[in-house]
XYZ file of C-alpha atoms in Angstrom:
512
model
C 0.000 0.000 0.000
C 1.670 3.625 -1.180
C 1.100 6.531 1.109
C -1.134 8.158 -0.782
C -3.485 4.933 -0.589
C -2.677 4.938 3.353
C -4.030 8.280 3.996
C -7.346 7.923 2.254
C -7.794 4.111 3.409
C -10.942 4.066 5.549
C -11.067 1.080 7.822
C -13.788 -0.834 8.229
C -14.995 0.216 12.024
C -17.713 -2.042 13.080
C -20.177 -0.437 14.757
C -18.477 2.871 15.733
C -19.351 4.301 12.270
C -22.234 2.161 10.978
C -22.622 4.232 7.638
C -22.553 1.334 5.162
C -26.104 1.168 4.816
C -26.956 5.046 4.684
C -24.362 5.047 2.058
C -26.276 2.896 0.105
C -29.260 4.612 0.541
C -27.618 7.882 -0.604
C -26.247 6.474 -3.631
C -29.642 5.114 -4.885
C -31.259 8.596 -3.871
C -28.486 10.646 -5.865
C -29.033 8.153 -8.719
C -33.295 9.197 -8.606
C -31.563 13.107 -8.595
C -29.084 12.746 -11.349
C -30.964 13.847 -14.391
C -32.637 16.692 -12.309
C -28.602 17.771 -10.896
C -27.288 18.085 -14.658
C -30.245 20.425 -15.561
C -30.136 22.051 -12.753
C -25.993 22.637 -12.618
C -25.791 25.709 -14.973
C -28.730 27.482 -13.489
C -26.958 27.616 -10.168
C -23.421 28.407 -11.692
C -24.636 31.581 -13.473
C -26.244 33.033 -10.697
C -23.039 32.431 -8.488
C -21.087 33.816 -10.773
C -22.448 37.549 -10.524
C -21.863 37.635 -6.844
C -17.726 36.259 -7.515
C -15.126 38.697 -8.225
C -13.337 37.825 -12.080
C -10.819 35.380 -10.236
C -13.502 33.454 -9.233
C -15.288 33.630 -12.436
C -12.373 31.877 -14.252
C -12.372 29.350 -11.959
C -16.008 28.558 -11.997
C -15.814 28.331 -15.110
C -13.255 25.363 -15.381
C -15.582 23.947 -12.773
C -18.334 24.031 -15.143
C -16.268 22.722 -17.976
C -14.563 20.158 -15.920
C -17.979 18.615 -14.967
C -19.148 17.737 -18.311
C -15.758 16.018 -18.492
C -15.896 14.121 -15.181
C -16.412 10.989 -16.895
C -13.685 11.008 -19.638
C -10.612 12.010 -17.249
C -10.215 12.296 -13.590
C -8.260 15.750 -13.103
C -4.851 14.976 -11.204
C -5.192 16.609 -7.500
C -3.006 19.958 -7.316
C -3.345 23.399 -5.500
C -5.368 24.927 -7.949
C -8.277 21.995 -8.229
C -8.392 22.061 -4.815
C -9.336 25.633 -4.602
C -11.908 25.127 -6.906
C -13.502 22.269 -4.944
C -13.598 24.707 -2.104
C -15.403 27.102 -4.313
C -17.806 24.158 -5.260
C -18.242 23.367 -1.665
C -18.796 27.092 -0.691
C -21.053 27.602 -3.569
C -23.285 24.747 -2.639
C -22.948 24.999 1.360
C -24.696 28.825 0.818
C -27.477 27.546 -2.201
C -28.263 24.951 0.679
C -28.497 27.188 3.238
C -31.242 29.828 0.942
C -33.242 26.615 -0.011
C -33.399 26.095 3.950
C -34.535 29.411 5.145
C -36.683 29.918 2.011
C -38.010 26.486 2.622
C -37.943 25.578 6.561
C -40.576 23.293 6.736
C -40.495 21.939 3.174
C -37.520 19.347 3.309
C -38.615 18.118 -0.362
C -37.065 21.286 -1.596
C -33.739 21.612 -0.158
C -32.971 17.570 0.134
C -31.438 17.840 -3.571
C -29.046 20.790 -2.195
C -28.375 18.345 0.892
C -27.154 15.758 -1.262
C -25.267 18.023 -3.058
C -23.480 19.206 -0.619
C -22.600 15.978 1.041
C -21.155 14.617 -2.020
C -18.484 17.384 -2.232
C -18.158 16.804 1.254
C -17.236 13.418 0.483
C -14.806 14.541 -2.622
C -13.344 16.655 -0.154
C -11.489 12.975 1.388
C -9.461 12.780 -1.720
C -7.337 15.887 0.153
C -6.273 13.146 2.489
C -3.904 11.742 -0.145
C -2.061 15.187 -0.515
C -1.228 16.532 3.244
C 0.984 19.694 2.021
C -2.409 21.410 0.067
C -4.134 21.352 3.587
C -3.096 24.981 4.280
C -5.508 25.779 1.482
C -8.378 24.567 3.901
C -7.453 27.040 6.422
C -6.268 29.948 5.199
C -9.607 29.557 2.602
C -11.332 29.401 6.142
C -12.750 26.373 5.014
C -13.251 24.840 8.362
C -15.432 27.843 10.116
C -17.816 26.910 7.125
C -17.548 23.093 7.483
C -18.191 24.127 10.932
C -21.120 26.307 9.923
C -22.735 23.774 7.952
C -22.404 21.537 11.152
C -24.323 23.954 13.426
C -27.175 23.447 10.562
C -27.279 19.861 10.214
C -29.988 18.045 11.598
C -28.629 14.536 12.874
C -32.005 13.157 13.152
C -32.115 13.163 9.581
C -29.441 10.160 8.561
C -28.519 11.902 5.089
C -27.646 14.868 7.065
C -25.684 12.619 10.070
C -23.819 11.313 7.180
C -22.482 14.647 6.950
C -21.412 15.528 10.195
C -19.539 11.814 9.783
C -17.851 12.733 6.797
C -16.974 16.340 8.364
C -15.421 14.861 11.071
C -13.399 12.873 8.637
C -12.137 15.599 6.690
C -10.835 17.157 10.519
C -9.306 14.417 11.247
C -7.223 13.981 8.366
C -6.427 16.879 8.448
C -5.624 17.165 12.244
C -3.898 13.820 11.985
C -1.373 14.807 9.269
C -0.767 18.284 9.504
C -0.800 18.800 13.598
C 0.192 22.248 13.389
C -3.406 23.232 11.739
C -5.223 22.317 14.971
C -4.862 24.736 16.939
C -6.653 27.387 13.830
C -9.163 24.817 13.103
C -9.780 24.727 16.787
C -9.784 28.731 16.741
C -12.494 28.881 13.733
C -15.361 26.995 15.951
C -14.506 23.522 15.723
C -13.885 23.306 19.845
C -16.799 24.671 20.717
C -19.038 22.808 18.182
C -17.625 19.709 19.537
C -17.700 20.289 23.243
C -21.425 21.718 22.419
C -22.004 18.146 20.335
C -20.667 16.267 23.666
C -23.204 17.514 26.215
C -26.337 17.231 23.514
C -28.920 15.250 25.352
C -29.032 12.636 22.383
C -28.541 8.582 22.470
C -24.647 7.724 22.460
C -24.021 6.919 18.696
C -21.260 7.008 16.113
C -21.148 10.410 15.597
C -20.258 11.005 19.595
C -17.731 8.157 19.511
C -16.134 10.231 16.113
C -16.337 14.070 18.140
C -14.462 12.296 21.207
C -11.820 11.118 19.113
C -11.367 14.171 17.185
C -11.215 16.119 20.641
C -8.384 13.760 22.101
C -6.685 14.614 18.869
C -6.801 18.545 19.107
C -5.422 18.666 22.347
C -2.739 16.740 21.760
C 0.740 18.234 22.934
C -1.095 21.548 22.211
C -1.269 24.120 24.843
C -3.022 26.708 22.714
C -5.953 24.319 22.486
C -5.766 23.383 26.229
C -6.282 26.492 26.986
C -9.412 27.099 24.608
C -10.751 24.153 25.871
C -10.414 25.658 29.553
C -11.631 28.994 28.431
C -15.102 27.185 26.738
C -16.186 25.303 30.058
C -14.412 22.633 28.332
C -13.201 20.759 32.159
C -16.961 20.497 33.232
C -17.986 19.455 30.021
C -15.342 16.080 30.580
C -16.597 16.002 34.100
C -20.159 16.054 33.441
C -19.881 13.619 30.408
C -17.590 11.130 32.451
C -19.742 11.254 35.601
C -22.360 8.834 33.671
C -19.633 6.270 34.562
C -19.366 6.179 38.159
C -21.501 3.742 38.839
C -22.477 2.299 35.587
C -20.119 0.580 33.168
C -19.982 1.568 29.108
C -23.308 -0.900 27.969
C -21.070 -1.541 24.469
C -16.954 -1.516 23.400
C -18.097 1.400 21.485
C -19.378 3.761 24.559
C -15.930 2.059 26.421
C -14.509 3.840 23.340
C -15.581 7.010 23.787
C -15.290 6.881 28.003
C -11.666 6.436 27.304
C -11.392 9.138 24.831
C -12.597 11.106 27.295
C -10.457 10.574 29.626
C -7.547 11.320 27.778
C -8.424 14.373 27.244
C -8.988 15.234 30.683
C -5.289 14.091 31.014
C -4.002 15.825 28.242
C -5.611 19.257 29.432
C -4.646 18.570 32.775
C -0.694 19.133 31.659
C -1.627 22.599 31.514
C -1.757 24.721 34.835
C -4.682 26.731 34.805
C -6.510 23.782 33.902
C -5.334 22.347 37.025
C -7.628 24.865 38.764
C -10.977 24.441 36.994
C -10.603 20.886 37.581
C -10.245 21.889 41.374
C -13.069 24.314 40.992
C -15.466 21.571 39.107
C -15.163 18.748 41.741
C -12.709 16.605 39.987
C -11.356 15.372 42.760
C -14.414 14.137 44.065
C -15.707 12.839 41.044
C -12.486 10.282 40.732
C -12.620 9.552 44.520
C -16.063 8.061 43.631
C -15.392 6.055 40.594
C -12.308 4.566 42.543
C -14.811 3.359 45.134
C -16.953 2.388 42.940
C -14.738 -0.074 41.140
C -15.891 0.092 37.697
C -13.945 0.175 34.359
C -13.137 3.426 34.867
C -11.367 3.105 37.592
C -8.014 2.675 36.038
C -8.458 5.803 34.082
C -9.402 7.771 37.250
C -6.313 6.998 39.084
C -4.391 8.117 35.982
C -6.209 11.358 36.065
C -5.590 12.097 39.743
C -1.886 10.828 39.108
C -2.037 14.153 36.556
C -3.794 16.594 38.489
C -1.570 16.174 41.305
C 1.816 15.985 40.059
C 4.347 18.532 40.345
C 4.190 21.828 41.772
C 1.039 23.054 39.882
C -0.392 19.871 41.811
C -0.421 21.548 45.661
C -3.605 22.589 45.351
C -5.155 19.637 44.381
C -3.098 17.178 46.771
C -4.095 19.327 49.839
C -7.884 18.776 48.450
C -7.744 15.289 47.844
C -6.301 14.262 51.928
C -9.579 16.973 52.684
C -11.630 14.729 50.939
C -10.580 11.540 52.732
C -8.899 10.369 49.614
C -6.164 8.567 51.362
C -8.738 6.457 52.797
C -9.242 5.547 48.663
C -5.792 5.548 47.158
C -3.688 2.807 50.235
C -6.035 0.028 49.556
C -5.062 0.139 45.925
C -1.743 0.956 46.680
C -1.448 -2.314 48.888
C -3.106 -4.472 46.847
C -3.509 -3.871 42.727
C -6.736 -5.577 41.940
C -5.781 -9.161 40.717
C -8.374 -8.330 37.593
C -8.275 -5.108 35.716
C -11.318 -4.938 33.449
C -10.181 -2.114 30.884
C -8.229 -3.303 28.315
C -4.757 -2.690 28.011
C -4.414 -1.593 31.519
C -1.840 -3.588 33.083
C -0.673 -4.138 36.918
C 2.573 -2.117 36.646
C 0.890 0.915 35.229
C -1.905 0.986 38.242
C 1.440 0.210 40.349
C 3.243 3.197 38.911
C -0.153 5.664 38.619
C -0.150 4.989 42.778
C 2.900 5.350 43.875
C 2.976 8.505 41.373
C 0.007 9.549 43.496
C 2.048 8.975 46.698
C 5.135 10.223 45.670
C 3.202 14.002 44.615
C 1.206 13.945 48.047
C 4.904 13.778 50.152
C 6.000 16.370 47.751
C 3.494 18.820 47.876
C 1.477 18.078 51.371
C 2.183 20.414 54.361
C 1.183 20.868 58.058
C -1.743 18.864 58.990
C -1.867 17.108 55.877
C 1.513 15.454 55.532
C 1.135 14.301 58.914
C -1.832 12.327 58.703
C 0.173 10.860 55.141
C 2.742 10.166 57.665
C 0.698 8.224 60.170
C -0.547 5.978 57.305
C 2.974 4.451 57.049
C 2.622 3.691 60.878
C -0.763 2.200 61.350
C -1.205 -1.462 61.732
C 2.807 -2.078 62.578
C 3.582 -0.290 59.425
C 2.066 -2.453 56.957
C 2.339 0.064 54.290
C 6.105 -0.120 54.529
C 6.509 -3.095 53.831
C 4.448 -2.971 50.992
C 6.782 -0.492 49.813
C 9.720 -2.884 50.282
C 8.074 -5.713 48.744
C 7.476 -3.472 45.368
C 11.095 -2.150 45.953
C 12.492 -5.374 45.541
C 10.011 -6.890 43.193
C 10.912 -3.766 40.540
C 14.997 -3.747 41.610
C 14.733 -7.428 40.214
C 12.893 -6.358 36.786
C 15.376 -3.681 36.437
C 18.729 -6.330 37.036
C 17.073 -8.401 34.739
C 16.657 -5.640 32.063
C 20.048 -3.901 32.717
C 21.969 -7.208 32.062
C 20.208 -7.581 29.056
C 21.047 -4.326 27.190
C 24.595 -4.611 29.124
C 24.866 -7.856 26.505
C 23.501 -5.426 23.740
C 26.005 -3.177 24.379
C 28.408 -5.109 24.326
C 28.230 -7.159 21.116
C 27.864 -3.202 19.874
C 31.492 -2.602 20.684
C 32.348 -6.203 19.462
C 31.328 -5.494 15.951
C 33.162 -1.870 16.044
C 29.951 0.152 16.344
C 29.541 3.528 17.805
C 27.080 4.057 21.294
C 26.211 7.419 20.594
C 24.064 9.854 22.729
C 21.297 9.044 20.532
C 21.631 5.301 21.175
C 22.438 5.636 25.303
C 18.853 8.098 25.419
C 17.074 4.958 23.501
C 18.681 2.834 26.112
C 17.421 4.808 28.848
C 13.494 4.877 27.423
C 14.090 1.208 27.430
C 14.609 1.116 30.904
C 11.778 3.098 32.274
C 9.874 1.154 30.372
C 10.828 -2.130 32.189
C 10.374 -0.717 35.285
C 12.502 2.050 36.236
C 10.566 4.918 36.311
C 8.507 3.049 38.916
C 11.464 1.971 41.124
C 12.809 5.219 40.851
C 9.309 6.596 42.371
C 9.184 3.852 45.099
C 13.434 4.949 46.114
C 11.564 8.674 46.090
C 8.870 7.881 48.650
C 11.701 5.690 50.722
C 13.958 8.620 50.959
C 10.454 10.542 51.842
C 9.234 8.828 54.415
C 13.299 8.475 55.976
C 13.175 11.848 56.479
C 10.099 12.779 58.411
C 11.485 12.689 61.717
C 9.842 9.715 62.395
C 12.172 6.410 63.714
C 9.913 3.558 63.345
C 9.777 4.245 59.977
C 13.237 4.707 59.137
C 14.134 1.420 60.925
C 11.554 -0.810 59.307
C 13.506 0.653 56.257
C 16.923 -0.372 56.962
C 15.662 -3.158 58.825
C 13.977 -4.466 55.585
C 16.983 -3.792 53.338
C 19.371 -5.547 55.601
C 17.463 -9.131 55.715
C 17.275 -8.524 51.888
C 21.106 -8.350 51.907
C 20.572 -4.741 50.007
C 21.743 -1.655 50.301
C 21.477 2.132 51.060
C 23.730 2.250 48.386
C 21.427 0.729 45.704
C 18.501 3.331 46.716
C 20.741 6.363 46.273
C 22.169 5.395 43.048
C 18.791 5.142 41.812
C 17.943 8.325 42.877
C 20.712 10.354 41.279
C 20.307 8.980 38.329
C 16.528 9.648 38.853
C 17.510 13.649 39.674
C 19.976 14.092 37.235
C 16.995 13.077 34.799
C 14.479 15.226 35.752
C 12.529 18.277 34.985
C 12.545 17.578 30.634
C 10.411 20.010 29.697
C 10.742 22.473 32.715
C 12.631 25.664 33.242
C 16.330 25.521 34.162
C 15.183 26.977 37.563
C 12.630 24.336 38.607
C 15.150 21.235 37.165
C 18.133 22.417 39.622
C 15.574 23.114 43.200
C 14.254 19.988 42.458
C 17.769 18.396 41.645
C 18.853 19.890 45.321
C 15.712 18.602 47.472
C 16.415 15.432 46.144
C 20.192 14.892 46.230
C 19.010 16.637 50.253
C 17.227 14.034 50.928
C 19.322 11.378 50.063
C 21.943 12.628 52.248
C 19.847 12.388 55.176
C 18.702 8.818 53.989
């Protein structure tokens, strides 16, 4: 399969886009239209053209002529057919929307516009194939009138879901292979259409599952759309949708789908600060308390949304609400026992393992006062159970990480055999490798050790050592971990923030 044949493949979806059979349908209604569409075509042309400017003249006018050749020769895709399909699609997006206020309760008279319409809609895909002409859709403020003929549609209708479905498409080709054009389709309506489309009081269907996906999309590793989506009520939108799942699992894969979807983007927004706040301010604590409780499938994503809206500094806020709200009476159990079955898919036991002691690790950063001391007196309770849980996921990670390290060790090795160079570029590969195995988690659990070492509190400390000695480990182990962990930290931060947080640790450790 070439590229261009990768970007306009359409997968076959199951259920999450069930358009097969309106498609048919369509196609035997356009065929019933066809001989009234040709007669029809040059009436319409003519009386756009005296509202264009000459540029647009000319290129109607190829329009026109190309038509009546559509059948001999399919015109090669370049910048300048392109901007005449927009034209086409303008031209028939406003005819459409005359017939509709002329006609509002007549459908009869605008459903050969609507079809219209929908099939340069659908011709619009073929951009997919040609990612460097998608500028054209922006700058030609395409998408605010995509997004103006979505405000229009009426989804009850199915010709007219079929075009919010192939909309959607068009965005998400287009968001999917040119990322930088999110953030102005985002800018030009599309956010709030979707988050508006979200909250409709209509039955979960395909086109839901499709606006949830093209959401998570937008906001990826885009702070501009964050933002927006903060700005638009966006945060109590997620909440509001997600709270349907608190204590009621997804009734298909397809709703699961979307729940997840969801989710992420809660995540994704939650990188950003300020968003931090209005997830504060909506009750998001509370609402992922609950679902933990609950123990539903959304569980797992819950915990990895508190793991985000608590970590880091931005995170004090939220850490001092969630001990307020009794959440440490929610988060130990889990953190002493993962749940031996994790319904959502793909969630596995060392991410819950790593989204907790993430959780943990943020709440000794950040807590204060009253707080951190009722943290504190968790780890003493019940002859410090929750210490040795520690240890025992100490050791069980230290062994994953051995294991893994004497691997790439052998790796590395045959490297040098055969005469090949370990660049920078191949020890930073190396490194991802090894988080991945397991120690980005160990170097969280050697975190909340050194933690919990230095709170002035001796049983605690002594169950450490006392732990590490029958082990036949070391102190030494823990702090090698941990400046490798520091002198790792704070990607993505401010040279500031990366060197305080290098000193607290490499303080701690010397009090270990």
């Amino acid at each position: 399969m070439d590229v261009g044949e990768l970007l306009s493949y359409q997968p076959n979806r199951g259920t999450k886009r069930p358009r097969d059979e309106e498609e048919e349908e369509i196609k035997a209604r356009r065929k019933q239209a066809s001989a009234r569409e040709h007669g029809r075509h040059r009436e319409e042309e003519s009386a756009a053209l005296e509202e264009t400017d000459d540029e647009k003249k000319k290129l109607l006018q190829i329009i026109e002529r190309d038509g009546e050749e559509e059948d001999e020769e399919e015109e090669p895709l370049d910048e300048s057919s392109v901007k005449k399909m927009i034209l086409t699609f303008e031209k028939r997006s406003y005819k459409n929307q005359e017939l509709r206020i002329k006609f509002p309760d007549n459908p009869e008279k605008f459903m050969e516009s609507e079809l219209d319409l929908n099939d340069i809609i659908q011709e619009m895909h073929v951009i997919a194939t040609m990612p460097g002409l998608y500028h054209l859709l922006v700058e030609g403020q395409v998408v605010a009138l995509l997004v103006q003929n979505l405000e229009r549609l009426d989804e009850s209708v199915k010709e007219e879901a079929d075009g919010v479905h192939n909309t959607l498409g068009i965005v998400e080709n287009m968001a999917e292979f040119r990322p930088e054009m999110c953030t102005e389709a985002a800018q030009q309506g599309l956010m709030q259409w979707l988050l508006k489309r979200l909250k409709a009081k209509m039955p979960f269907d395909a086109n839901k599952l499709y606006c949830s996906e093209v959401l998570a999309i937008l906001l990826q590793n885009n702070d501009d759309n964050r933002e927006l989506l903060g700005e638009l009520d966006g945060i109590d939108v997620l909440l509001q949708q997600l709270s349907v799942f608190k204590r009621h699992n997804p009734s298909t894969a397809e709703e699961q789908e979307m729940m997840e979807n969801l989710f992420d983007s809660l995540c994704s927004c939650l990188m950003l600060s300020s968003n931090r706040d209005r997830f504060l301010k909506g009750e998001g604590l509370q609402l992922m308390n609950l679902m933990l409780r609950e123990k539903k499938i959304s569980r797992s994503s819950a915990l990895k949304v508190l793991d985000h809206a608590m970590i880091g500094p931005e995170g004090t806020d939220n850490c001092h609400k969630f001990v307020d709200i009794l959440g440490l009476r929610t988060i130990f159990p889990l953190f002493m026992k993962s749940p031996k079955k994790i319904k959502k898919v793909g969630t596995t036991e060392k991410e819950h393992e790593e989204h907790v002691c993430s959780i943990l690790a943020s709440l000794l950063r950040n807590l204060r006062g009253q707080q951190r001391t009722r943290l504190l007196n968790k780890f003493t309770e019940n002859d410090s159970e929750k210490v040795d849980r520690l240890m025992e996921l100490y050791f069980k990670y230290l062994d994953a990480m051995q294991a893994a390290d004497k691997k790439i060790d052998g790796e590395k090795h045959d490297m040098v055999r055969r005469g090949e160079i370990i660049d920078d570029d191949m020890e930073d590969e190396f490194y991802l490798r090894r988080l991945d195995a397991g120690l980005f988690v160990l170097q969280l659990i050697c975190y909340i050790m050194a933690e919990i070492c230095n709170a002035n509190v001796p049983q605690i400390r002594q169950r450490v050592h006392q732990i590490l000695n029958m082990r036949g480990s070391s102190i030494k182990i823990v702090r090698h971990i941990l400046k490798e962990y520091a002198e790792n930290i704070g990607d993505g931060k401010n040279q500031e923030f990366r060197e305080s947080e290098q000193k607290r640790i490499l303080d701690l450790l010397e009090n270990f």
